[in-house]
CSV table of C-alpha atoms and ligand atoms in Angstrom, one decimal:
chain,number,residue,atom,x,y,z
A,1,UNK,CA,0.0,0.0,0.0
A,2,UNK,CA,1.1,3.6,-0.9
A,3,UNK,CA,1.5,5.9,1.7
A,4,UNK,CA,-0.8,9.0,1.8
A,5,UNK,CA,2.8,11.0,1.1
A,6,UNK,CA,3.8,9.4,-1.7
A,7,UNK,CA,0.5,9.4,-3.3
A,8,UNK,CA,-0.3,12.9,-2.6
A,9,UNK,CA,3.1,13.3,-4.8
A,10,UNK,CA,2.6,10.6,-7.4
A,11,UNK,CA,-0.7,12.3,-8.0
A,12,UNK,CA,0.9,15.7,-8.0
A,13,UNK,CA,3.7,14.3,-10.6
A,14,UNK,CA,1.0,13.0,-13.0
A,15,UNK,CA,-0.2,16.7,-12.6
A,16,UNK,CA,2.9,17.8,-13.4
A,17,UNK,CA,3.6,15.3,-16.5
A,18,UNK,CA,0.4,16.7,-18.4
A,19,UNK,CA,1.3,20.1,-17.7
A,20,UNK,CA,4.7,18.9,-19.6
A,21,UNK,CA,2.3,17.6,-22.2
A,22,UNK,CA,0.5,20.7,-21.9
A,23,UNK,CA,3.2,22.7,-22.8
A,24,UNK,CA,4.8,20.9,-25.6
A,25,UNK,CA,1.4,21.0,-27.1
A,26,UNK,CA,1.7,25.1,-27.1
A,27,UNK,CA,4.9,24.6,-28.5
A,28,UNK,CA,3.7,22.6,-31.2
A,29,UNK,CA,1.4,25.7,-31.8
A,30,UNK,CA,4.1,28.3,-31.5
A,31,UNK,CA,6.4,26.2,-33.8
A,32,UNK,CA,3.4,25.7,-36.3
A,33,UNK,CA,2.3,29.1,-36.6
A,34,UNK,CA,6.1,30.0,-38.1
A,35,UNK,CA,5.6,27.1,-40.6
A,36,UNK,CA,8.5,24.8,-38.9
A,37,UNK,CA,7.4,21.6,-39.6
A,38,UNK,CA,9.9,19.8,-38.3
A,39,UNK,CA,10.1,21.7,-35.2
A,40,UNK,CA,6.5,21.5,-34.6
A,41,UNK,CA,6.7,17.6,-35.1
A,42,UNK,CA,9.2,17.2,-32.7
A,43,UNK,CA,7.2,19.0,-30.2
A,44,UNK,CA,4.5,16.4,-31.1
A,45,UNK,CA,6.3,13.5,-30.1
A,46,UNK,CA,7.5,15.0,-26.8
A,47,UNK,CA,4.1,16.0,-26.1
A,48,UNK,CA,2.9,12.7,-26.9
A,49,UNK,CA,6.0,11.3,-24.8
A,50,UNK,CA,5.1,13.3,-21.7
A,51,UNK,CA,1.4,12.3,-22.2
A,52,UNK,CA,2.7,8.4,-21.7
A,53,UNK,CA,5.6,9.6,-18.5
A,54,UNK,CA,1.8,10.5,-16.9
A,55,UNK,CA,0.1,7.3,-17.9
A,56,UNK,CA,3.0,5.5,-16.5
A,57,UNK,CA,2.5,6.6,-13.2
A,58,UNK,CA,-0.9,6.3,-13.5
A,59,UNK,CA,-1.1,2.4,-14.2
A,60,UNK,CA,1.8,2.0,-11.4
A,61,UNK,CA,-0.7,3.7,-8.7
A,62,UNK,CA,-3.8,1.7,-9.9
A,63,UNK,CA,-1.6,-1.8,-9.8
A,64,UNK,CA,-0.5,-0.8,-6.2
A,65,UNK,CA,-4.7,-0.3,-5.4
A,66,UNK,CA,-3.9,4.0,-4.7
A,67,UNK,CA,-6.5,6.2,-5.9
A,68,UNK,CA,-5.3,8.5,-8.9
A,69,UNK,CA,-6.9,12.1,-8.3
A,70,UNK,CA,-6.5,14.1,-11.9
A,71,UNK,CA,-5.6,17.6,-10.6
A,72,UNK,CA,-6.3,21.2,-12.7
A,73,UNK,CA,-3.4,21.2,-15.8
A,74,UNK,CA,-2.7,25.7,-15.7
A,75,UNK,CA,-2.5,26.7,-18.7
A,76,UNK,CA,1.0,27.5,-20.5
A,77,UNK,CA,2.6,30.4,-21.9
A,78,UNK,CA,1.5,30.9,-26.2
A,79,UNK,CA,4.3,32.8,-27.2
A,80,UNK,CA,8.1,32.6,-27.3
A,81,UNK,CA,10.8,35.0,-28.6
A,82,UNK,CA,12.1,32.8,-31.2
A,83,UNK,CA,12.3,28.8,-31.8
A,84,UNK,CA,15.7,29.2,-29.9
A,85,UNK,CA,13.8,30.6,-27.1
A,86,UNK,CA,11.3,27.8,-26.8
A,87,UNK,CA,13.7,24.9,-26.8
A,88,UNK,CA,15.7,26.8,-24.0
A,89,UNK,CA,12.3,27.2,-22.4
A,90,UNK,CA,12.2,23.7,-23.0
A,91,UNK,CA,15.4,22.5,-21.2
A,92,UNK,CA,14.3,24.7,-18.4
A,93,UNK,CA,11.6,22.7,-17.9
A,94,UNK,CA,13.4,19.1,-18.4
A,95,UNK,CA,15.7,20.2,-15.3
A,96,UNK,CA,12.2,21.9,-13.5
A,97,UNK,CA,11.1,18.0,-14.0
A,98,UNK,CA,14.3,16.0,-13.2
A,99,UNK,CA,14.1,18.1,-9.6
A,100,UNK,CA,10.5,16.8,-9.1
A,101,UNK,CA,11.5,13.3,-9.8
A,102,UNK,CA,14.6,13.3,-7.6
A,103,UNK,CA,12.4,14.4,-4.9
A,104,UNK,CA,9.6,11.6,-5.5
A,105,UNK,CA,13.1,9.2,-5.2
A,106,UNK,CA,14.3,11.0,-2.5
A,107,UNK,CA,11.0,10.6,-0.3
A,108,UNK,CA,9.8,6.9,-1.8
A,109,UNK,CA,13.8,6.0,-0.3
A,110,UNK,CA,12.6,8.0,2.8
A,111,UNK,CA,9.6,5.8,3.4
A,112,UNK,CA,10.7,2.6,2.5
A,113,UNK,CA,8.6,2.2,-0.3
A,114,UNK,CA,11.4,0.2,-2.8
A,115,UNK,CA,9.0,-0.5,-5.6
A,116,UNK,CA,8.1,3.1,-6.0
A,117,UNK,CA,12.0,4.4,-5.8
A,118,UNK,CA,12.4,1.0,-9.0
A,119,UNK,CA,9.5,3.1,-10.6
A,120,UNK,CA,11.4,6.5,-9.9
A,121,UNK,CA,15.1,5.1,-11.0
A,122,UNK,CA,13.5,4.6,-14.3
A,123,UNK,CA,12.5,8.5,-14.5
A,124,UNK,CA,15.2,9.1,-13.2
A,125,UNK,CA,17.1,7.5,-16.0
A,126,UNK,CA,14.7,9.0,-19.0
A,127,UNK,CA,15.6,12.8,-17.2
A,128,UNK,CA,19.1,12.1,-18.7
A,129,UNK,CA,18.1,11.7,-21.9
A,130,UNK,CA,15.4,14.2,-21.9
A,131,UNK,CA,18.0,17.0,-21.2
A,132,UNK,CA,20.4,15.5,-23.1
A,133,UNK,CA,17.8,15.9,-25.9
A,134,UNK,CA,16.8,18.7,-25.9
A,135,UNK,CA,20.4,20.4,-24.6
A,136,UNK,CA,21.5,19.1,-28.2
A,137,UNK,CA,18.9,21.3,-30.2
A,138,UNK,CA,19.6,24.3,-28.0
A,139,UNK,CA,23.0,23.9,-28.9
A,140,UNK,CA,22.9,23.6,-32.2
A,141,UNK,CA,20.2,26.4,-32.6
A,142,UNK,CA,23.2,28.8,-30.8
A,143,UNK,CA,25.6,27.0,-33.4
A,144,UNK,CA,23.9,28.8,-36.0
A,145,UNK,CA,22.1,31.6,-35.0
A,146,UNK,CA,19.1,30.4,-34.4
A,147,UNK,CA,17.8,31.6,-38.0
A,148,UNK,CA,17.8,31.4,-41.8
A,149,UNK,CA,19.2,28.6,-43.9
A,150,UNK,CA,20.5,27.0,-40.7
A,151,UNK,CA,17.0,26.8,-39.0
A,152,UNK,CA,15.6,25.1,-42.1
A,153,UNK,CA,18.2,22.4,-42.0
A,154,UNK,CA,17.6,22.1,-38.0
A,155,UNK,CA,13.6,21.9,-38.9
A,156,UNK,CA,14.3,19.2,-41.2
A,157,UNK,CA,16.7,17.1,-39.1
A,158,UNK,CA,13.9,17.6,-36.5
A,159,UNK,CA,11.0,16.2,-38.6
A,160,UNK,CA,12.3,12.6,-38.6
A,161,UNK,CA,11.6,12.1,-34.8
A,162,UNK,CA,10.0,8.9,-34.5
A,163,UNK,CA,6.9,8.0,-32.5
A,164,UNK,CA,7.8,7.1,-29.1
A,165,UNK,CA,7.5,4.0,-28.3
A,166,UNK,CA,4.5,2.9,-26.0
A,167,UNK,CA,5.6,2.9,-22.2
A,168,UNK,CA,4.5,-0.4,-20.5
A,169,UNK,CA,2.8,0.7,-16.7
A,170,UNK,CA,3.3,-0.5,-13.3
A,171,UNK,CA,6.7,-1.7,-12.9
A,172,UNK,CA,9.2,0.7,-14.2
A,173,UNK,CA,10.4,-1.5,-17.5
B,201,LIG,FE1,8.3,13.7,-18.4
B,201,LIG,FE2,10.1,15.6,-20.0
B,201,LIG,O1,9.5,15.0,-18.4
């Protein structure tokens, strides 16, 4: 059995997850409106990506029998600066999120709940990449200046994101 703690903050995560979701999704809008495919497709999949990091947590809680409470997603911003701004917004957010999950690990560890740090180690692990990710296309937008011929060749690179693949629930694999 979950403890009320921890599923006061797996329910707070999910929250969090779909905000994530959320705002890739204005991204995707953002990215749209200036006619970057690619860019906007890649949002797509990391929408879709966060969508599945909440559904993850939310089959773990139902196979451990804890009651999933959806909480209010706010709204997120509509408007960036420049595509450059909105992937560093972007990374901003990935280390925003790799804090919340350290402190879901930290507190499962401090109540002895092993199955739920196993669940957490395996965020833990995809934070990595999702930085690394997204570090990548922040760096390369500075590479170039964030505009013209090089920004075409980024939005191009970007549209071949594949799908991601669909996360199995429950026990962090
Ligand atoms: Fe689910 Fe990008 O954090």
């Amino acid at each position: 059995m979950l403890s009320k703690k921890l599923q006061d903050a797996l329910n707070r995560q999910i929250n969090e997850e779909y905000y994530s979701s959320y705002l890739y999704t204005a991204m995707v809008a953002y990215m749209a409106d200036l006619n970057l495919d690619g860019c906007a497709h890649w949002m797509k999949m990391q929408a879709e990506e966060e969508h599945q990091h909440a559904l993850k947590i939310f089959d773990y809680m139902v196979e451990r029998g804890a009651r999933v409470e959806l909480l209010e997603v706010k709204a997120p911003p509509k408007d960036w600066d420049s595509p450059l701004d909105a992937f560093k917004a972007a990374l901003e957010h990935e280390k925003y999120m790799t804090k919340n999950i350290n402190a879901l690990a930290d507190l499962a560890i401090e109540e002895k709940d092993h199955a739920t740090n196993n669940l957490m180690q395996w965020y833990v692990t995809e934070q990595v990449e999702e930085e690394a990710n997204v570090d990548d296309i922040v760096k390369k937008m500075e590479m170039i200046g964030g505009t013209g011929h090089g920004l075409f060749m980024i939005d191009r690179e970007l549209k071949t994101r594949p799908a991601p693949a669909i996360l199995t629930g429950g026990d962090g694999a």
